[in-house]
mmCIF file of C-alpha atoms and ligand atoms in Angstrom:
data_model
loop_
_atom_site.group_PDB
_atom_site.id
_atom_site.type_symbol
_atom_site.label_atom_id
_atom_site.label_comp_id
_atom_site.label_asym_id
_atom_site.label_seq_id
_atom_site.Cartn_x
_atom_site.Cartn_y
_atom_site.Cartn_z
ATOM 1 C CA MET S 113 0.943 -0.362 -4.891
ATOM 2 C CA ASN S 114 -0.362 -3.772 -3.894
ATOM 3 C CA LEU S 115 -1.458 -5.508 -0.726
ATOM 4 C CA ARG S 116 -0.806 -9.102 0.290
ATOM 5 C CA ILE S 117 -3.075 -10.666 2.890
ATOM 6 C CA LEU S 118 -2.517 -14.091 4.403
ATOM 7 C CA TRP S 119 -5.771 -15.506 5.772
ATOM 8 C CA MET S 120 -4.883 -18.347 8.130
ATOM 9 C CA TYR S 121 -7.104 -21.380 8.752
ATOM 10 C CA HIS S 122 -9.865 -19.902 6.600
ATOM 11 C CA ASP S 123 -11.606 -23.320 6.573
ATOM 12 C CA LEU S 124 -11.663 -23.726 10.361
ATOM 13 C CA MET S 125 -11.480 -20.319 12.014
ATOM 14 C CA ASP S 126 -14.363 -18.360 10.527
ATOM 15 C CA LEU S 127 -17.097 -17.631 13.047
ATOM 16 C CA TYR S 128 -19.850 -15.066 12.502
ATOM 17 C CA GLY S 129 -18.611 -14.143 9.055
ATOM 18 C CA ASP S 130 -15.009 -13.330 10.019
ATOM 19 C CA LYS S 131 -14.214 -13.841 6.327
ATOM 20 C CA GLY S 132 -16.068 -10.570 5.731
ATOM 21 C CA ASN S 133 -13.077 -8.793 7.279
ATOM 22 C CA ALA S 134 -10.770 -9.929 4.486
ATOM 23 C CA GLU S 135 -13.374 -8.982 1.916
ATOM 24 C CA VAL S 136 -13.814 -5.486 3.361
ATOM 25 C CA LEU S 137 -10.057 -4.926 3.283
ATOM 26 C CA ARG S 138 -9.905 -6.043 -0.346
ATOM 27 C CA VAL S 139 -12.794 -3.795 -1.421
ATOM 28 C CA ARG S 140 -11.519 -0.745 0.459
ATOM 29 C CA ALA S 141 -8.003 -1.235 -0.902
ATOM 30 C CA GLU S 142 -9.179 -1.765 -4.471
ATOM 31 C CA LYS S 143 -11.388 1.342 -4.358
ATOM 32 C CA ARG S 144 -8.094 3.186 -3.801
ATOM 33 C CA GLY S 145 -6.477 1.446 -6.751
ATOM 34 C CA ILE S 146 -4.471 -0.927 -4.546
ATOM 35 C CA GLU S 147 -4.399 -4.389 -6.048
ATOM 36 C CA THR S 148 -5.077 -7.004 -3.364
ATOM 37 C CA GLU S 149 -4.124 -10.657 -3.102
ATOM 38 C CA ILE S 150 -5.767 -12.791 -0.423
ATOM 39 C CA ARG S 151 -3.981 -16.093 0.036
ATOM 40 C CA THR S 152 -5.391 -18.741 2.350
ATOM 41 C CA CYS S 153 -3.320 -21.209 4.340
ATOM 42 C CA THR S 154 -4.460 -24.050 6.550
ATOM 43 C CA ILE S 155 -3.132 -27.046 8.487
ATOM 44 C CA GLY S 156 -0.171 -28.682 6.753
ATOM 45 C CA GLU S 157 0.190 -26.040 4.018
ATOM 46 C CA THR S 158 3.318 -23.982 3.704
ATOM 47 C CA ALA S 159 3.489 -20.215 3.602
ATOM 48 C CA ASP S 160 6.165 -17.745 4.589
ATOM 49 C CA VAL S 161 4.184 -15.371 6.783
ATOM 50 C CA SER S 162 6.866 -12.716 6.468
ATOM 51 C CA ASP S 163 6.089 -12.394 2.728
ATOM 52 C CA TYR S 164 2.726 -10.856 3.609
ATOM 53 C CA ASP S 165 1.631 -7.388 4.681
ATOM 54 C CA LEU S 166 -1.227 -8.623 6.846
ATOM 55 C CA PHE S 167 -1.800 -11.826 8.795
ATOM 56 C CA PHE S 168 -5.476 -12.429 9.475
ATOM 57 C CA LEU S 169 -6.818 -15.106 11.803
ATOM 58 C CA GLY S 170 -10.485 -15.349 12.777
ATOM 59 C CA GLY S 171 -12.307 -16.996 15.652
ATOM 60 C CA GLY S 172 -13.360 -20.562 16.232
ATOM 61 C CA ALA S 173 -15.131 -22.842 18.625
ATOM 62 C CA ASP S 174 -13.037 -24.858 21.103
ATOM 63 C CA ARG S 175 -12.974 -27.805 18.706
ATOM 64 C CA GLU S 176 -11.419 -25.813 15.870
ATOM 65 C CA GLN S 177 -8.938 -24.122 18.161
ATOM 66 C CA GLU S 178 -7.820 -27.506 19.374
ATOM 67 C CA LEU S 179 -7.416 -28.677 15.789
ATOM 68 C CA ILE S 180 -5.189 -25.799 14.747
ATOM 69 C CA PHE S 181 -3.068 -24.871 17.754
ATOM 70 C CA LYS S 182 -0.240 -27.347 17.124
ATOM 71 C CA ASP S 183 0.045 -26.333 13.483
ATOM 72 C CA LEU S 184 0.082 -22.694 14.590
ATOM 73 C CA LEU S 185 2.806 -23.420 17.154
ATOM 74 C CA SER S 186 4.904 -25.082 14.439
ATOM 75 C CA ARG S 187 4.942 -21.704 12.641
ATOM 76 C CA LYS S 188 6.096 -19.732 15.673
ATOM 77 C CA GLU S 189 9.562 -18.796 14.395
ATOM 78 C CA ASN S 190 8.159 -17.841 11.006
ATOM 79 C CA ILE S 191 5.480 -15.672 12.628
ATOM 80 C CA ARG S 192 8.168 -14.028 14.760
ATOM 81 C CA LYS S 193 10.126 -13.326 11.568
ATOM 82 C CA ALA S 194 6.992 -11.676 10.130
ATOM 83 C CA MET S 195 6.619 -9.560 13.273
ATOM 84 C CA ASP S 196 10.228 -8.470 12.956
ATOM 85 C CA ALA S 197 9.552 -7.648 9.288
ATOM 86 C CA HIS S 198 6.614 -5.373 10.348
ATOM 87 C CA THR S 199 3.763 -7.490 9.043
ATOM 88 C CA ALA S 200 0.450 -6.267 10.533
ATOM 89 C CA PHE S 201 -1.816 -8.688 12.432
ATOM 90 C CA LEU S 202 -5.596 -8.846 12.788
ATOM 91 C CA LEU S 203 -6.711 -11.542 15.224
ATOM 92 C CA VAL S 204 -10.277 -12.251 16.238
ATOM 93 C CA CYS S 205 -11.474 -14.133 19.324
ATOM 94 C CA GLY S 206 -10.007 -17.678 19.155
ATOM 95 C CA GLY S 207 -7.142 -16.258 17.057
ATOM 96 C CA TYR S 208 -6.585 -13.537 19.657
ATOM 97 C CA GLN S 209 -6.464 -16.118 22.450
ATOM 98 C CA LEU S 210 -3.839 -18.269 20.725
ATOM 99 C CA PHE S 211 -1.303 -15.419 20.504
ATOM 100 C CA GLY S 212 -1.175 -15.321 24.298
ATOM 101 C CA LYS S 213 0.161 -17.903 26.752
ATOM 102 C CA TYR S 214 -2.671 -20.445 26.546
ATOM 103 C CA TYR S 215 -6.386 -21.079 26.214
ATOM 104 C CA LYS S 216 -7.979 -23.403 28.788
ATOM 105 C CA ASP S 217 -11.509 -24.483 27.958
ATOM 106 C CA GLN S 218 -14.456 -25.449 30.163
ATOM 107 C CA ASP S 219 -13.294 -29.075 30.420
ATOM 108 C CA GLY S 220 -9.784 -28.116 31.464
ATOM 109 C CA ASN S 221 -8.182 -28.903 28.074
ATOM 110 C CA THR S 222 -5.371 -26.484 27.414
ATOM 111 C CA ASP S 223 -4.238 -25.251 24.002
ATOM 112 C CA GLU S 224 -0.744 -23.829 24.298
ATOM 113 C CA GLY S 225 -0.492 -20.379 22.746
ATOM 114 C CA LEU S 226 2.317 -18.727 20.816
ATOM 115 C CA SER S 227 3.201 -16.688 23.939
ATOM 116 C CA PHE S 228 4.059 -13.584 21.950
ATOM 117 C CA PHE S 229 2.166 -11.686 24.629
ATOM 118 C CA ASP S 230 1.701 -12.226 28.363
ATOM 119 C CA TYR S 231 -2.064 -12.539 28.431
ATOM 120 C CA TYR S 232 -3.749 -15.879 29.048
ATOM 121 C CA THR S 233 -7.304 -17.134 28.679
ATOM 122 C CA GLU S 234 -9.352 -19.474 30.827
ATOM 123 C CA ALA S 235 -13.004 -20.398 30.475
ATOM 124 C CA SER S 236 -15.186 -18.741 33.069
ATOM 125 C CA SER S 237 -15.219 -20.803 36.255
ATOM 126 C CA ARG S 238 -18.966 -20.254 36.560
ATOM 127 C CA ASN S 239 -19.525 -21.672 33.098
ATOM 128 C CA GLU S 240 -20.729 -18.306 31.812
ATOM 129 C CA ARG S 241 -20.275 -17.040 28.278
ATOM 130 C CA CYS S 242 -19.978 -13.482 27.075
ATOM 131 C CA ILE S 243 -22.554 -13.282 24.329
ATOM 132 C CA GLY S 244 -24.127 -10.313 22.586
ATOM 133 C CA ASN S 245 -23.568 -7.027 20.849
ATOM 134 C CA ILE S 246 -20.670 -4.976 22.111
ATOM 135 C CA ALA S 247 -19.658 -1.336 21.821
ATOM 136 C CA ILE S 248 -16.251 0.020 22.756
ATOM 137 C CA GLU S 249 -14.253 3.209 22.619
ATOM 138 C CA THR S 250 -10.765 2.839 21.232
ATOM 139 C CA CYS S 251 -7.837 5.073 20.416
ATOM 140 C CA MET S 252 -6.052 3.757 17.339
ATOM 141 C CA ASP S 253 -2.967 5.429 16.021
ATOM 142 C CA GLY S 254 -3.905 8.710 17.722
ATOM 143 C CA GLU S 255 -7.598 8.777 16.818
ATOM 144 C CA THR S 256 -10.350 8.115 19.381
ATOM 145 C CA PHE S 257 -13.632 6.654 18.164
ATOM 146 C CA LYS S 258 -16.393 4.140 18.944
ATOM 147 C CA ALA S 259 -16.699 0.698 17.400
ATOM 148 C CA VAL S 260 -19.342 -2.031 17.469
ATOM 149 C CA GLY S 261 -19.290 -5.795 17.144
ATOM 150 C CA PHE S 262 -20.677 -9.086 18.349
ATOM 151 C CA GLU S 263 -18.996 -11.342 20.887
ATOM 152 C CA ASN S 264 -19.501 -14.969 21.915
ATOM 153 C CA HIS S 265 -16.787 -16.477 24.092
ATOM 154 C CA GLY S 266 -16.411 -18.404 27.295
ATOM 155 C CA GLY S 267 -12.725 -17.502 27.551
ATOM 156 C CA GLN S 268 -11.741 -14.777 29.991
ATOM 157 C CA THR S 269 -8.530 -13.070 28.946
ATOM 158 C CA ARG S 270 -6.396 -11.608 31.718
ATOM 159 C CA ASN S 271 -3.054 -9.874 32.100
ATOM 160 C CA VAL S 272 -3.538 -7.767 28.975
ATOM 161 C CA SER S 273 -0.896 -5.040 29.016
ATOM 162 C CA THR S 274 -2.404 -2.776 26.341
ATOM 163 C CA PRO S 275 -6.121 -3.332 25.605
ATOM 164 C CA PHE S 276 -7.705 -2.413 22.284
ATOM 165 C CA GLY S 277 -10.429 -0.352 23.948
ATOM 166 C CA LYS S 278 -12.757 0.385 26.820
ATOM 167 C CA VAL S 279 -16.091 -1.445 26.873
ATOM 168 C CA LEU S 280 -19.148 0.831 26.688
ATOM 169 C CA LYS S 281 -21.641 -2.039 26.477
ATOM 170 C CA GLY S 282 -21.005 -5.782 26.547
ATOM 171 C CA TYR S 283 -18.088 -7.697 28.103
ATOM 172 C CA GLY S 284 -14.783 -7.728 26.226
ATOM 173 C CA ASN S 285 -11.802 -9.497 27.784
ATOM 174 C CA THR S 286 -13.589 -10.633 30.941
ATOM 175 C CA ILE S 287 -17.019 -10.447 32.490
ATOM 176 C CA GLU S 288 -15.844 -7.900 35.028
ATOM 177 C CA ASP S 289 -12.959 -5.670 33.968
ATOM 178 C CA GLY S 290 -14.467 -3.502 31.226
ATOM 179 C CA MET S 291 -11.546 -3.671 28.788
ATOM 180 C CA GLU S 292 -11.557 -5.177 25.299
ATOM 181 C CA GLY S 293 -8.892 -6.867 23.202
ATOM 182 C CA PHE S 294 -5.170 -6.276 22.927
ATOM 183 C CA MET S 295 -3.373 -3.803 20.703
ATOM 184 C CA ASN S 296 0.115 -2.606 19.983
ATOM 185 C CA ASP S 297 1.306 -0.691 16.939
ATOM 186 C CA GLN S 298 1.375 -3.841 14.830
ATOM 187 C CA VAL S 299 -1.225 -6.202 16.267
ATOM 188 C CA LEU S 300 -4.942 -5.714 16.759
ATOM 189 C CA ALA S 301 -6.522 -8.599 18.644
ATOM 190 C CA THR S 302 -10.182 -8.464 19.597
ATOM 191 C CA TYR S 303 -13.221 -10.413 20.736
ATOM 192 C CA MET S 304 -15.322 -8.455 18.258
ATOM 193 C CA HIS S 305 -16.778 -10.488 15.452
ATOM 194 C CA GLY S 306 -19.579 -8.976 13.474
ATOM 195 C CA PRO S 307 -17.609 -9.389 11.278
ATOM 196 C CA LEU S 308 -15.623 -6.512 12.731
ATOM 197 C CA LEU S 309 -14.743 -4.386 9.712
ATOM 198 C CA PRO S 310 -17.955 -3.792 7.690
ATOM 199 C CA LYS S 311 -19.514 -1.650 10.438
ATOM 200 C CA ASN S 312 -16.213 -0.115 11.547
ATOM 201 C CA PRO S 313 -14.679 1.438 8.434
ATOM 202 C CA LYS S 314 -12.217 3.479 10.534
ATOM 203 C CA ILE S 315 -10.710 0.275 11.905
ATOM 204 C CA ALA S 316 -10.576 -1.187 8.399
ATOM 205 C CA ASP S 317 -8.587 1.807 7.161
ATOM 206 C CA LYS S 318 -6.241 1.765 10.158
ATOM 207 C CA ILE S 319 -5.525 -1.904 9.428
ATOM 208 C CA LEU S 320 -4.896 -1.084 5.767
ATOM 209 C CA GLU S 321 -2.502 1.711 6.746
ATOM 210 C CA ARG S 322 -0.655 -0.591 9.136
ATOM 211 C CA ALA S 323 -0.363 -3.300 6.483
ATOM 212 C CA LEU S 324 0.752 -0.945 3.702
ATOM 213 C CA LYS S 325 3.304 0.697 5.997
ATOM 214 C CA LYS S 326 5.391 -2.465 5.858
ATOM 215 C CA ARG S 327 6.517 -1.879 2.262
ATOM 216 C CA TYR S 328 5.393 1.661 1.470
ATOM 217 C CA GLY S 329 5.884 3.646 4.676
ATOM 218 C CA LYS S 330 3.169 6.082 5.727
ATOM 219 C CA VAL S 331 0.306 5.976 3.229
ATOM 220 C CA ASP S 332 -2.540 8.512 3.110
ATOM 221 C CA LEU S 333 -5.683 6.691 2.029
ATOM 222 C CA ALA S 334 -8.209 8.734 0.063
ATOM 223 C CA PRO S 335 -11.529 9.017 1.944
ATOM 224 C CA LEU S 336 -14.387 6.761 0.793
ATOM 225 C CA ASP S 337 -18.119 7.347 0.979
ATOM 226 C CA ASP S 338 -18.998 5.508 4.223
ATOM 227 C CA THR S 339 -22.574 6.760 4.544
ATOM 228 C CA LEU S 340 -24.029 3.245 4.655
ATOM 229 C CA GLU S 341 -21.382 1.819 6.974
ATOM 230 C CA GLU S 342 -21.753 4.718 9.386
ATOM 231 C CA ALA S 343 -25.553 4.434 9.343
ATOM 232 C CA ALA S 344 -25.296 0.717 10.184
ATOM 233 C CA GLN S 345 -22.917 1.468 13.047
ATOM 234 C CA LYS S 346 -25.196 4.194 14.362
ATOM 235 C CA VAL S 347 -28.162 1.808 14.528
ATOM 236 C CA MET S 348 -26.179 -0.495 16.813
ATOM 237 C CA LEU S 349 -24.715 2.308 18.946
ATOM 238 C CA LYS S 350 -28.232 3.678 19.461
ATOM 239 C CA ARG S 351 -29.622 0.249 20.292
ATOM 240 C CA LEU S 352 -26.899 -0.156 22.916
ATOM 241 C CA HIS S 353 -27.535 3.374 24.284
ATOM 242 C CA CYS S 354 -24.008 4.421 23.401
ATOM 243 C CA LEU S 355 -24.873 7.438 21.289
HETATM 244 N N1 LIG R 37 -13.612 -21.004 21.856
HETATM 245 C C1 LIG R 37 -13.275 -19.721 22.379
HETATM 246 C C2 LIG R 37 -14.131 -19.280 23.551
HETATM 247 O O1 LIG R 37 -15.263 -19.690 23.679
HETATM 248 C C3 LIG R 37 -13.289 -18.689 21.260
HETATM 249 C C4 LIG R 37 -14.660 -18.463 20.691
HETATM 250 C C5 LIG R 37 -14.654 -17.554 19.489
HETATM 251 O O2 LIG R 37 -13.703 -17.517 18.711
HETATM 252 N N2 LIG R 37 -15.802 -16.889 19.272
HETATM 253 O O3 LIG R 37 -13.653 -18.504 24.362
#
């Protein structure tokens, strides 16, 4: 068994150690004997997204988002082909925003999104940012659990049909509505950096299962010793009074 990850705009969209997510997936796959290839792809480079099991796109400041959005739009049909071919998607913050209708920043500049989903993002009208540690409760593929992360975004994402989770502490999609991210059975899109996966091993394994499903069907991953990861998560849940 092997796993192919395509890490998009690795040189531009990598806030708060988002690259750690790809690394965690590689380590957790390889501990199960699953050989893992992580290929990067940035502006102007070619890649057939549908060749990969997982498409990973991290977050970025407004400047980086503005730099990449046209290149991303030029790949729309290829990304749709990958969706149809059951590639899994992990999108963080700026990456999450660009899969919706658009992202409009503080100055009114608008980056057109891929419009795969109906949500849209506009910077807070009061110039506020959602910054800090965040804890949520999510139900992924039938399992309910808590997850922690760190968020820093001005964008307020609305019209999300199926959120990733319910905010226990922090902000999530908007300052006021208490929901976080977007999720369907193929795409996980979230405001949670951290990076997300080191302190949330359950999410890491769900992503691995989703990615491996593309070529291997349902895969049962052997359990790993997550004592350290769980202890780190517990520290944050306690600090946020969510335990
Ligand atoms: N620039 C976007 C915002 O501020 C995304 C930031 C991010 O990726 N952390 O909303």
